[in-house]
Coordinates of C-alpha atoms in Angstrom, one line a residue:
M1 CA -32.5 25.4 16.6
V2 CA -35.4 24.0 14.6
E3 CA -38.8 24.3 16.3
R4 CA -40.5 20.9 16.7
E5 CA -43.9 22.1 15.6
G6 CA -42.6 23.8 12.4
W7 CA -42.7 22.3 8.9
K8 CA -38.9 22.6 8.7
Y9 CA -38.6 20.2 11.6
W10 CA -40.9 17.6 10.0
M11 CA -39.1 17.9 6.7
F12 CA -35.4 18.3 7.8
G13 CA -35.3 17.4 11.5
A14 CA -32.3 18.8 13.4
Y15 CA -29.4 17.4 11.3
D16 CA -26.3 19.4 10.6
W17 CA -26.4 19.6 6.8
K18 CA -23.3 21.8 6.6
Y19 CA -21.2 18.9 8.0
L20 CA -22.7 16.4 5.6
C21 CA -22.2 18.4 2.3
T22 CA -19.1 20.5 2.9
P23 CA -15.9 19.3 1.2
Q24 CA -12.9 19.0 3.6
W25 CA -9.3 19.9 3.0
P26 CA -7.4 17.0 4.7
W27 CA -4.3 18.9 5.8
C28 CA -5.7 22.2 7.0
Q29 CA -8.1 21.4 9.9
S30 CA -8.6 24.0 12.6
G31 CA -7.8 23.4 16.3
S32 CA -6.5 19.9 16.9
G33 CA -6.3 19.2 13.2
K34 CA -9.0 16.5 13.4
R35 CA -12.3 16.4 11.7
K36 CA -15.1 17.2 14.0
P37 CA -18.0 14.7 14.3
P38 CA -21.7 15.7 14.0
R39 CA -24.5 15.2 16.5
F40 CA -25.6 11.6 17.1
F41 CA -29.1 10.3 16.3
D42 CA -30.1 6.9 17.9
K43 CA -32.0 4.1 16.3
D44 CA -35.5 5.5 17.2
A45 CA -34.6 9.2 16.7
F46 CA -36.7 11.4 14.3
L47 CA -34.9 12.6 11.2
G48 CA -37.5 14.4 9.2
F49 CA -38.9 13.3 5.8
A50 CA -36.3 14.9 3.5
T51 CA -33.3 14.0 5.8
A52 CA -34.4 10.4 6.1
L53 CA -34.6 10.2 2.3
V54 CA -31.1 11.6 1.9
M55 CA -29.6 9.4 4.6
G56 CA -31.4 6.4 3.1
L57 CA -29.9 7.3 -0.3
Q58 CA -26.4 7.4 1.2
H59 CA -26.9 3.9 2.6
A60 CA -28.3 2.7 -0.8
M61 CA -25.4 4.2 -2.7
A62 CA -22.9 2.7 -0.3
M63 CA -24.4 -0.7 -1.0
L64 CA -25.2 -0.3 -4.6
A65 CA -21.9 -1.4 -6.1
G66 CA -21.8 -4.5 -3.9
L67 CA -25.4 -5.4 -4.6
T68 CA -25.2 -5.2 -8.4
T69 CA -21.7 -6.9 -8.8
V70 CA -22.8 -10.5 -8.1
P71 CA -25.9 -10.5 -10.4
Y72 CA -23.9 -8.6 -13.1
L73 CA -21.2 -11.3 -13.1
I74 CA -23.6 -14.2 -12.8
G75 CA -25.7 -12.8 -15.7
S76 CA -22.6 -12.5 -17.8
N77 CA -22.6 -16.3 -18.1
A78 CA -25.7 -16.0 -20.3
F79 CA -23.6 -14.7 -23.1
N80 CA -21.8 -18.1 -23.3
D81 CA -25.2 -19.8 -23.9
P82 CA -25.4 -20.7 -27.6
T83 CA -29.2 -20.9 -27.4
L84 CA -29.4 -17.2 -26.5
S85 CA -28.9 -14.2 -28.7
T86 CA -26.9 -11.2 -27.4
S87 CA -30.0 -9.2 -26.7
E88 CA -31.6 -12.2 -24.9
A89 CA -28.5 -12.6 -22.7
T90 CA -28.5 -8.9 -22.0
T91 CA -32.2 -9.2 -20.9
Y92 CA -31.3 -11.9 -18.4
Q93 CA -28.4 -9.9 -17.0
Q94 CA -30.5 -6.8 -16.6
Y95 CA -33.4 -8.8 -15.0
L96 CA -31.0 -10.4 -12.4
I97 CA -29.8 -6.9 -11.4
S98 CA -33.3 -5.6 -11.0
A99 CA -34.5 -8.7 -9.1
A100 CA -31.6 -8.5 -6.7
L101 CA -32.4 -4.8 -5.9
I102 CA -36.1 -5.5 -5.4
V103 CA -35.6 -8.4 -2.9
C104 CA -32.9 -6.5 -1.1
G105 CA -35.3 -3.6 -0.7
I106 CA -38.1 -5.8 0.7
T107 CA -35.8 -7.8 3.1
T108 CA -34.0 -4.7 4.3
A109 CA -37.3 -3.2 5.4
I110 CA -37.9 -6.4 7.5
Q111 CA -34.4 -6.4 8.8
V112 CA -34.6 -2.8 10.0
T113 CA -38.1 -3.2 11.5
G114 CA -37.4 -6.3 13.7
I115 CA -40.9 -8.0 13.6
P116 CA -41.6 -9.7 17.0
L117 CA -42.3 -13.4 16.8
P118 CA -44.5 -15.4 19.2
F119 CA -41.5 -17.1 20.8
K120 CA -39.3 -16.1 23.8
N121 CA -36.7 -13.5 22.9
R122 CA -37.2 -14.1 19.1
Q123 CA -37.9 -11.6 16.3
L124 CA -37.6 -11.5 12.5
G125 CA -34.9 -9.1 11.6
A126 CA -32.2 -7.3 13.8
G127 CA -34.4 -4.2 14.5
I128 CA -31.5 -1.8 13.9
L129 CA -30.0 0.0 10.9
S130 CA -28.6 -3.2 9.4
V131 CA -29.2 -3.9 5.7
M132 CA -29.5 -7.0 3.5
G133 CA -27.5 -7.8 0.3
I134 CA -26.1 -10.6 -1.9
S135 CA -23.0 -12.0 -0.3
F136 CA -19.8 -12.2 -2.3
T137 CA -19.2 -15.6 -0.7
T138 CA -22.1 -17.1 -2.7
F139 CA -20.6 -16.0 -6.0
A140 CA -17.6 -18.4 -6.2
P141 CA -19.5 -21.7 -5.9
A142 CA -22.5 -20.4 -7.9
N143 CA -20.5 -19.1 -10.7
S144 CA -18.2 -22.2 -11.0
T145 CA -21.3 -24.5 -10.9
I146 CA -23.1 -22.5 -13.7
Q147 CA -19.9 -22.7 -15.9
T148 CA -19.5 -26.4 -15.2
L149 CA -23.1 -27.2 -16.0
M150 CA -23.1 -25.1 -19.2
K151 CA -20.0 -27.0 -20.3
D152 CA -21.9 -30.2 -19.8
G153 CA -24.7 -29.0 -22.0
D154 CA -27.1 -27.2 -19.8
T155 CA -28.6 -23.8 -20.9
F156 CA -28.0 -20.8 -18.7
S157 CA -31.6 -21.0 -17.5
E158 CA -31.3 -24.6 -16.5
A159 CA -27.9 -24.1 -14.8
F160 CA -29.1 -21.1 -12.8
G161 CA -32.3 -22.9 -11.8
K162 CA -30.2 -25.7 -10.2
V163 CA -28.2 -23.1 -8.3
L164 CA -31.4 -21.4 -7.0
G165 CA -33.1 -24.7 -6.0
T166 CA -30.0 -25.8 -4.1
C167 CA -29.7 -22.4 -2.4
A168 CA -33.3 -22.5 -1.3
I169 CA -32.7 -25.8 0.6
C170 CA -29.3 -24.9 2.1
A171 CA -30.7 -21.5 3.2
L172 CA -32.1 -23.3 6.3
I173 CA -28.6 -23.4 7.8
P174 CA -28.7 -19.8 9.3
L175 CA -32.1 -20.6 11.0
I176 CA -30.6 -23.8 12.5
I177 CA -27.5 -21.9 13.7
S178 CA -29.8 -19.3 15.4
F179 CA -30.9 -22.0 17.8
L180 CA -27.4 -23.1 18.8
P181 CA -25.7 -21.9 21.9
H182 CA -23.2 -19.1 21.2
R183 CA -20.3 -21.1 22.8
V184 CA -20.8 -24.0 20.4
I185 CA -20.6 -21.6 17.4
K186 CA -17.4 -20.0 18.7
R187 CA -15.8 -23.4 19.4
V188 CA -16.3 -24.8 15.9
F189 CA -16.0 -21.5 14.0
P190 CA -13.6 -19.2 16.0
P191 CA -12.1 -16.0 14.4
I192 CA -9.1 -17.8 13.0
V193 CA -11.3 -20.2 10.9
C194 CA -13.7 -17.4 9.8
G195 CA -10.8 -15.0 9.0
V196 CA -8.9 -17.5 6.9
T197 CA -12.1 -18.5 5.0
I198 CA -13.0 -14.9 4.2
C199 CA -9.4 -14.2 3.0
L200 CA -9.6 -17.1 0.7
I201 CA -13.0 -16.0 -0.7
G202 CA -11.5 -12.5 -1.3
V203 CA -8.5 -14.1 -3.2
N204 CA -10.8 -16.0 -5.5
L205 CA -13.0 -12.9 -6.1
C206 CA -10.0 -10.6 -6.9
G207 CA -9.2 -12.9 -9.8
V208 CA -12.7 -12.4 -11.1
G209 CA -12.4 -8.7 -10.7
M210 CA -9.1 -8.6 -12.6
Q211 CA -10.6 -10.6 -15.5
S212 CA -13.3 -7.9 -15.9
W213 CA -10.7 -5.1 -15.5
G214 CA -8.6 -6.5 -18.4
G215 CA -11.6 -6.6 -20.7
G216 CA -13.8 -9.5 -19.8
A217 CA -13.9 -13.1 -18.3
F218 CA -14.1 -15.0 -21.6
C219 CA -11.2 -13.2 -23.3
A220 CA -9.2 -13.5 -20.1
Q221 CA -9.6 -17.3 -20.0
N222 CA -8.7 -17.5 -23.7
Y223 CA -6.2 -14.7 -24.0
K224 CA -3.8 -17.0 -26.0
G225 CA -6.5 -17.7 -28.5
L226 CA -9.1 -20.3 -29.0
Y227 CA -8.4 -23.6 -30.8
V228 CA -11.2 -24.6 -33.2
P229 CA -11.4 -27.7 -35.4
I230 CA -11.0 -27.3 -39.1
E231 CA -11.4 -29.7 -42.0
G232 CA -9.1 -30.5 -44.9
C233 CA -5.8 -29.7 -43.3
Q234 CA -2.5 -31.5 -44.0
A235 CA 0.6 -32.2 -42.0
V236 CA 4.2 -32.5 -43.4
N237 CA 6.6 -34.9 -41.7
A238 CA 9.7 -32.8 -41.0
T239 CA 12.0 -35.9 -41.4
T240 CA 10.6 -37.7 -44.4
G241 CA 8.7 -34.9 -46.1
E242 CA 5.7 -37.1 -46.3
I243 CA 2.3 -35.3 -46.5
T244 CA -0.5 -36.8 -44.4
T245 CA -4.1 -35.9 -43.5
P246 CA -4.5 -36.1 -39.7
P247 CA -7.9 -37.3 -38.3
S248 CA -8.4 -34.0 -36.5
C249 CA -6.8 -30.5 -37.0
Y250 CA -7.2 -27.3 -35.0
Q251 CA -6.6 -23.6 -35.8
N252 CA -5.8 -20.9 -33.2
I253 CA -8.3 -18.1 -33.5
P254 CA -7.3 -14.8 -31.6
I255 CA -9.9 -13.7 -29.1
N256 CA -10.8 -10.1 -28.5
C257 CA -12.9 -8.8 -25.6
N258 CA -16.4 -7.8 -26.8
T259 CA -18.0 -6.6 -23.5
N260 CA -16.8 -3.0 -23.7
G261 CA -19.1 -1.4 -26.2
D262 CA -18.0 -1.4 -29.8
V263 CA -14.3 -1.5 -28.8
Q264 CA -12.8 -5.0 -29.3
L265 CA -9.2 -5.4 -28.2
P266 CA -7.1 -8.2 -26.8
F267 CA -7.3 -8.9 -23.1
G268 CA -5.2 -6.5 -21.0
S269 CA -5.0 -3.8 -23.6
A270 CA -3.9 -0.3 -22.4
P271 CA -7.3 1.4 -22.9
Y272 CA -9.0 -1.2 -20.8
V273 CA -6.5 -1.0 -18.0
G274 CA -6.5 2.8 -18.1
L275 CA -10.3 3.1 -17.7
G276 CA -10.2 0.7 -14.7
F277 CA -7.5 2.9 -13.1
A278 CA -9.7 5.9 -13.6
V279 CA -12.1 4.3 -11.0
F280 CA -9.2 3.3 -8.7
G281 CA -7.6 6.8 -8.7
F282 CA -10.8 8.6 -8.2
I283 CA -11.6 6.6 -5.0
V284 CA -8.3 8.0 -3.6
V285 CA -9.3 11.5 -4.5
L286 CA -12.7 11.2 -2.9
E287 CA -11.1 9.7 0.2
L288 CA -8.8 12.7 0.5
F289 CA -11.1 15.7 -0.4
G290 CA -14.6 14.4 -0.4
S291 CA -17.4 15.6 1.9
P292 CA -18.8 13.0 4.3
F293 CA -21.6 12.4 1.8
L294 CA -19.3 11.6 -1.0
R295 CA -16.9 9.5 1.1
N296 CA -19.9 7.4 2.2
C297 CA -20.7 6.4 -1.3
E298 CA -17.2 6.9 -2.9
V299 CA -17.2 3.5 -4.7
V300 CA -20.3 4.1 -6.7
V301 CA -19.3 7.8 -7.4
A302 CA -15.9 6.6 -8.6
L303 CA -17.7 4.0 -10.8
M304 CA -19.9 6.8 -12.3
F305 CA -16.7 8.8 -12.9
G306 CA -15.1 6.0 -14.8
Y307 CA -18.4 5.5 -16.7
I308 CA -18.4 9.2 -17.8
I309 CA -14.8 8.9 -18.9
A310 CA -15.7 5.8 -20.9
I311 CA -18.7 7.7 -22.5
I312 CA -16.4 10.6 -23.6
A313 CA -13.5 8.4 -24.7
S314 CA -13.3 6.4 -28.0
Y315 CA -10.8 4.1 -29.7
D316 CA -10.3 4.3 -33.5
G317 CA -13.7 6.0 -33.8
K318 CA -15.5 3.3 -31.8
D319 CA -17.3 4.0 -28.5
F320 CA -16.8 2.2 -25.2
V321 CA -20.4 2.9 -24.2
T322 CA -23.5 2.4 -26.4
N323 CA -27.2 3.1 -25.8
T324 CA -28.4 -0.2 -27.1
K325 CA -28.7 -2.0 -23.7
I326 CA -30.4 1.0 -22.1
N327 CA -32.8 1.4 -25.0
N328 CA -33.7 -2.3 -25.1
A329 CA -34.4 -2.4 -21.3
P330 CA -38.1 -2.2 -20.4
A331 CA -39.3 0.9 -18.4
V332 CA -40.4 -1.2 -15.4
T333 CA -40.1 -4.8 -14.2
F334 CA -40.8 -7.0 -11.2
L335 CA -40.0 -10.4 -9.8
W336 CA -40.8 -13.5 -11.8
V337 CA -40.8 -11.7 -15.2
H338 CA -38.3 -14.4 -16.0
T339 CA -38.4 -17.8 -14.3
F340 CA -35.9 -20.6 -14.0
P341 CA -36.6 -24.4 -13.5
L342 CA -35.7 -25.1 -9.9
K343 CA -33.8 -28.3 -9.2
I344 CA -31.3 -29.5 -6.6
Y345 CA -27.7 -30.0 -7.7
G346 CA -25.9 -32.4 -5.3
P347 CA -22.3 -31.4 -5.8
L348 CA -23.2 -27.8 -4.8
V349 CA -24.8 -28.8 -1.5
L350 CA -21.6 -29.0 0.7
P351 CA -20.0 -25.8 -0.7
L352 CA -23.2 -23.9 -0.1
I353 CA -23.5 -25.3 3.5
I354 CA -20.0 -24.0 4.1
V355 CA -21.0 -20.6 2.5
F356 CA -24.1 -20.3 4.7
I357 CA -22.1 -21.2 7.9
I358 CA -19.5 -18.6 7.0
T359 CA -22.2 -15.9 6.2
S360 CA -23.9 -16.7 9.5
I361 CA -20.7 -16.1 11.4
E362 CA -20.3 -12.9 9.4
T363 CA -23.8 -11.9 10.3
V364 CA -23.0 -12.2 14.0
G365 CA -20.0 -9.9 13.5
D366 CA -21.9 -7.5 11.2
V367 CA -24.8 -7.0 13.6
T368 CA -22.3 -6.5 16.4
A369 CA -20.4 -3.9 14.3
T370 CA -23.7 -2.1 13.6
E371 CA -24.5 -2.1 17.3
E372 CA -21.0 -0.6 18.0
A373 CA -21.5 2.1 15.4
S374 CA -25.0 2.8 16.8
F375 CA -23.8 2.9 20.4
I376 CA -26.0 0.0 21.4
S377 CA -24.9 -2.6 23.9
T378 CA -23.2 -5.6 22.4
T379 CA -24.0 -7.9 25.4
G380 CA -27.1 -8.9 27.2
P381 CA -30.6 -10.2 26.1
G382 CA -31.1 -7.3 23.7
H383 CA -28.0 -8.2 21.8
E384 CA -28.9 -11.9 21.7
R385 CA -32.3 -11.1 20.4
R386 CA -30.9 -9.0 17.6
I387 CA -28.4 -11.6 16.6
R388 CA -31.0 -14.4 16.5
G389 CA -33.4 -12.1 14.6
A390 CA -30.7 -11.3 12.0
L391 CA -29.9 -15.0 11.5
T392 CA -33.6 -15.9 11.2
N393 CA -34.0 -13.1 8.6
D394 CA -30.9 -14.3 6.7
S395 CA -32.5 -17.7 6.4
M396 CA -36.1 -16.6 5.5
S397 CA -34.8 -13.9 3.1
S398 CA -32.5 -16.3 1.3
I399 CA -35.3 -18.8 0.8
F400 CA -37.6 -16.0 -0.5
S401 CA -34.8 -14.6 -2.7
S402 CA -34.1 -18.0 -4.2
L403 CA -37.7 -18.5 -5.0
A404 CA -37.9 -15.0 -6.3
T405 CA -35.2 -15.8 -9.0
S406 CA -32.3 -14.1 -7.1
L407 CA -29.3 -15.3 -5.2
P408 CA -29.5 -15.8 -1.4
L409 CA -29.0 -12.8 0.9
T410 CA -27.1 -12.1 4.1
T411 CA -26.7 -9.2 6.5
F412 CA -24.4 -6.5 5.0
A413 CA -21.9 -4.4 6.8
Q414 CA -21.1 -1.9 4.0
N415 CA -23.3 0.7 5.6
N416 CA -21.6 0.8 9.0
G417 CA -19.2 3.4 7.7
V418 CA -22.2 5.6 6.8
I419 CA -23.5 5.3 10.3
S420 CA -20.1 6.2 11.8
L421 CA -19.5 9.2 9.5
T422 CA -23.0 10.7 9.6
A423 CA -23.7 9.7 13.3
V424 CA -27.2 8.7 12.2
A425 CA -28.3 5.2 13.4
S426 CA -32.0 6.0 13.1
R427 CA -34.1 3.2 11.5
Q428 CA -35.9 5.8 9.5
A429 CA -32.8 6.0 7.3
G430 CA -33.0 2.2 7.0
W431 CA -36.6 2.3 5.8
A432 CA -35.7 5.0 3.3
C433 CA -32.8 2.9 2.1
A434 CA -35.1 0.0 1.5
L435 CA -37.4 2.2 -0.5
W436 CA -34.6 3.5 -2.7
L437 CA -33.4 -0.1 -3.4
F438 CA -36.9 -1.2 -4.3
L439 CA -37.4 1.8 -6.7
F440 CA -34.0 1.1 -8.3
G441 CA -35.1 -2.4 -9.0
I442 CA -38.6 -1.6 -10.2
F443 CA -37.3 0.9 -12.8
A444 CA -35.6 -1.5 -15.2
K445 CA -33.8 1.3 -17.1
F446 CA -31.5 1.4 -14.0
G447 CA -30.5 -2.2 -14.7
G448 CA -29.9 -1.2 -18.3
L449 CA -27.6 1.6 -17.2
I450 CA -25.6 -0.9 -15.1
T451 CA -25.2 -3.4 -17.9
S452 CA -24.0 -0.6 -20.3
I453 CA -21.0 0.0 -18.1
P454 CA -17.9 -1.5 -19.9
D455 CA -16.4 -4.5 -18.2
C456 CA -13.0 -2.8 -17.8
V457 CA -14.6 0.0 -15.8
F458 CA -16.8 -2.3 -13.7
G459 CA -13.7 -4.5 -13.1
G460 CA -11.7 -1.6 -11.7
M461 CA -14.5 -1.1 -9.1
T462 CA -15.1 -4.8 -8.3
T463 CA -11.4 -5.5 -7.8
F464 CA -11.3 -2.8 -5.1
L465 CA -14.5 -4.2 -3.5
F466 CA -13.2 -7.8 -3.5
A467 CA -9.9 -6.7 -2.0
N468 CA -11.9 -5.3 0.9
V469 CA -13.1 -8.8 1.5
I470 CA -9.5 -9.9 2.0
A471 CA -9.0 -6.9 4.3
S472 CA -12.0 -8.0 6.4
G473 CA -10.5 -11.4 6.8
V474 CA -7.2 -10.0 7.8
K475 CA -8.9 -7.8 10.4
I476 CA -10.5 -10.8 11.9
I477 CA -7.2 -12.8 12.0
V478 CA -5.1 -10.0 13.5
G479 CA -7.8 -9.5 16.2
E480 CA -6.9 -13.0 17.4
H481 CA -3.7 -13.8 19.2
L482 CA -1.4 -15.3 16.5
S483 CA 0.0 -18.2 18.5
R484 CA 1.9 -21.1 17.0
R485 CA -1.3 -23.1 16.9
N486 CA -3.1 -20.4 14.9
R487 CA -0.1 -20.0 12.6
I488 CA -0.2 -23.7 11.8
I489 CA -4.0 -23.5 11.1
M490 CA -3.5 -20.5 8.9
A491 CA -0.5 -21.9 7.0
F492 CA -2.1 -25.2 6.1
S493 CA -5.4 -23.6 5.1
F494 CA -3.7 -20.9 2.9
A495 CA -1.4 -23.5 1.3
L496 CA -4.3 -25.6 0.0
G497 CA -6.8 -22.7 -0.5
I498 CA -4.6 -20.3 -2.4
G499 CA -2.8 -23.2 -4.1
V500 CA -5.9 -24.6 -5.8
T501 CA -7.2 -21.0 -6.6
L502 CA -4.0 -20.4 -8.6
V503 CA -3.7 -24.0 -10.0
P504 CA -7.2 -25.5 -10.0
Q505 CA -6.0 -28.3 -12.4
W506 CA -4.2 -29.8 -9.3
A507 CA -7.6 -31.1 -8.3
N508 CA -9.8 -31.3 -11.4
S509 CA -7.4 -32.6 -14.0
A510 CA -6.4 -36.3 -13.3
L511 CA -7.0 -36.7 -9.6
W512 CA -10.0 -38.9 -10.0
P513 CA -10.5 -40.3 -13.6
C514 CA -14.1 -41.4 -14.0
T515 CA -14.5 -42.6 -17.5
G516 CA -17.4 -45.0 -17.7
C517 CA -18.5 -44.4 -14.1
S518 CA -22.1 -44.9 -13.0
E519 CA -24.2 -41.9 -12.6
T520 CA -24.0 -42.2 -8.7
V521 CA -20.2 -42.4 -8.7
Q522 CA -20.0 -39.6 -11.2
G523 CA -22.2 -37.4 -9.0
L524 CA -20.0 -38.2 -6.0
R525 CA -16.8 -37.5 -7.9
N526 CA -18.2 -34.1 -9.1
A527 CA -19.1 -33.2 -5.5
V528 CA -15.6 -34.0 -4.2
I529 CA -13.8 -32.3 -7.1
T530 CA -16.0 -29.2 -6.6
I531 CA -14.8 -29.0 -3.0
L532 CA -11.2 -29.6 -3.8
D533 CA -10.8 -27.1 -6.6
T534 CA -12.7 -24.4 -4.8
G535 CA -10.1 -22.6 -2.7
F536 CA -12.2 -21.4 0.1
C537 CA -14.0 -24.7 0.5
I538 CA -10.9 -26.8 1.0
G539 CA -9.3 -24.0 3.0
A540 CA -12.3 -23.8 5.3
L541 CA -12.5 -27.5 5.8
T542 CA -8.8 -27.7 6.6
A543 CA -9.1 -24.8 9.2
I544 CA -12.2 -26.4 10.8
V545 CA -10.6 -29.8 11.2
L546 CA -7.2 -28.5 12.5
N547 CA -9.0 -26.2 14.9
L548 CA -10.8 -29.2 16.4
L549 CA -7.7 -31.5 16.4
L550 CA -4.9 -29.2 17.6
P551 CA -4.7 -28.7 21.3
F552 CA -4.7 -25.1 22.7
E553 CA -1.4 -23.7 24.1
E554 CA -0.4 -21.8 27.1
P555 CA 0.8 -18.2 26.2
M556 CA 4.5 -17.8 25.8
I557 CA 6.4 -16.0 28.5
V558 CA 8.6 -13.2 27.0
P559 CA 10.9 -10.6 28.7
N560 CA 9.3 -7.2 29.4
L561 CA 9.8 -4.5 26.8
T562 CA 12.1 -1.7 27.8
H563 CA 13.0 1.8 26.7
N564 CA 16.3 3.3 27.8
N565 CA 16.8 0.3 30.1
I566 CA 13.5 1.1 32.0
A567 CA 10.7 -1.5 31.9
L568 CA 7.8 0.0 30.1
D569 CA 5.3 -1.3 32.7
S570 CA 7.2 0.6 35.4
E571 CA 6.7 4.0 33.8
P572 CA 3.8 6.1 35.0
S573 CA 0.8 4.8 33.3
V574 CA -1.2 8.1 33.3
I575 CA 1.4 10.0 31.2
R576 CA 1.8 9.3 27.5
K577 CA 4.9 10.6 25.9
D578 CA 5.6 11.3 22.2
F579 CA 9.0 12.2 20.7
S580 CA 9.8 15.1 18.4
A581 CA 12.1 15.0 15.5
D582 CA 15.2 15.8 17.6
G583 CA 14.4 12.9 20.0
S584 CA 13.3 15.0 22.9
A585 CA 10.2 13.9 24.9
V586 CA 7.0 15.8 24.4
T587 CA 4.0 15.3 26.7
A588 CA 1.0 14.4 24.7
P589 CA -2.3 16.4 25.2
M590 CA -5.1 14.9 27.1
V591 CA -7.3 12.5 25.2
E592 CA -11.1 13.1 25.3
S593 CA -13.2 10.2 26.6
P594 CA -14.9 8.2 23.8
M595 CA -18.7 8.0 23.6
T596 CA -20.0 5.1 25.6
K597 CA -22.5 2.4 24.5
Y598 CA -26.0 2.3 25.7
D599 CA -28.9 0.0 25.1
T600 CA -32.3 1.5 24.3
S601 CA -34.0 -1.7 25.5
T602 CA -32.7 -1.2 29.0
H603 CA -32.4 2.6 29.3
G604 CA -35.5 4.6 29.0
G605 CA -34.2 8.1 29.2
A606 CA -33.9 10.6 26.3
T607 CA -32.5 14.0 25.6
T608 CA -33.9 17.1 24.0
D609 CA -32.1 19.4 21.7
N610 CA -31.3 21.8 24.5
D611 CA -29.4 19.3 26.7
S612 CA -27.9 17.2 23.9
F613 CA -24.5 18.8 24.2
H614 CA -24.3 18.6 28.0
G615 CA -24.6 14.8 28.4
A616 CA -27.6 12.8 27.4
K617 CA -29.9 11.0 29.9
G618 CA -30.5 7.3 30.3
G619 CA -27.0 6.1 29.4
A620 CA -26.9 7.7 25.9
P621 CA -23.6 9.1 24.7
A622 CA -22.8 12.7 25.2
G623 CA -24.0 14.7 22.2
A624 CA -26.6 12.2 21.3
V625 CA -30.1 13.0 20.1
V626 CA -32.3 10.1 21.0
S627 CA -36.0 9.5 20.5
V628 CA -38.5 11.2 22.8

């Protein structure tokens, strides 16, 4: 036991460091064969300076891959700007990564603090260990808009400025939603609508991840070669043998991927795929054998493993990793080092409104999940205050982020696994996490390190992350009763959403020819086409409309399930039976009662170290160490 007055307590608190850092053999657990949990620390518990820094680093590392993915991929569009050199495009990409980390650090500190506002039951921020990050849902419409605008002649700076300006206006949506009654939100956006939309977003993003994994987005889109015009070519008529000079002639130029160091190979080459699999495989190894610390941040650790393999490996004497981007990156940076001309782009407004509605619904779920992991009540006035505070912070943070040259933010849920595994819900870890993110952003060499990672390695990691988005959507869907009505909503939404994701030319090829249209009609046409060829937009709209139109159904009556001709509900409910390999019944051991939720806003009691294992006071879970 650590004395409260000693320097060790102020530095390290009372945390079980052996649990945190000891690797675990998955098949040889003592006793029941289950991994034992550590002691629990509530949201206001004291951790100690060093422990808070380590816990904050875990949260930062768990978020790091997700935070840097979107700015990395958005910044890669700069390499398609003919007005920028490769070094200038790299500078933009590195800056976007640094800016994202800085704004995430600042807004996470506000989110964790929960600043009271002079309104009834209102605050800015959730006031629990909930963090802020750039949502993957923003990437799909932002990336497609930038690519469309650049094809129409805009520079990367101009296209990105239009995205930021539109985001700053549409970011008011979460603030508006925070004032709506909860029942209205649930009626218009029930779990089936949100789950379908999140799945469609994940499907779209997985395609982006696979493009990077195969070597890069540009070479993926032009893997059959690029047709370029040439002069002086002649054509021979196969029937008459007549030689003519056509008005235009094209030659197919093979395209190799050039975003993997000095190695330039066709898309999908074995070295690219193999390096991506190194990341994939190492995630499984860490999940099996890693200590809680490593499992908490396994994605970024696996990314670094793949990065090290890429450093060691070479192809025909050429390196996958070079120091050029790291050497060219400045030592330190800050917001507004690079600026972009802010404008509002009309066709992007409706897709972003849908995005902000979806992220707002996600925020409600993410804050509730953090409360669950922190053993805080998910009902009552305290819960409502935290939800409204998180939505208000989403809105204000997104406006600030857009004006600070970064994409809009939302409440993240990646760190909930860290809370559950470490049993630390203390806000001190959240403030330390914010500090780490801010420092990662300030030191620009870190952004240089991220951009030096080969696309194929980064793609192996992002594909796994994006697949988790699909898994999140599936989890929401299966949590809802899959009635005939919900199946119809899901089928129609997936049909259109996945269909246009796989075949976007269904909507953007010849659906609405607009040659010679006025500027107003052209703008309307672009807005409609943007919605129709963006899978999650058309899928979300379909789900919303059908959810409002289709009547609810009475539950279907089915026969009782039986086992050995005995109705299951007539068997004794207090005895659970398992069956051994030979089919004989085996009485299962008693199951320990789970830790119960408590709300620190309504329970004032606390426990000391001495009584923490004998049931905590004030409604706290047994084994909890709460603030004194």
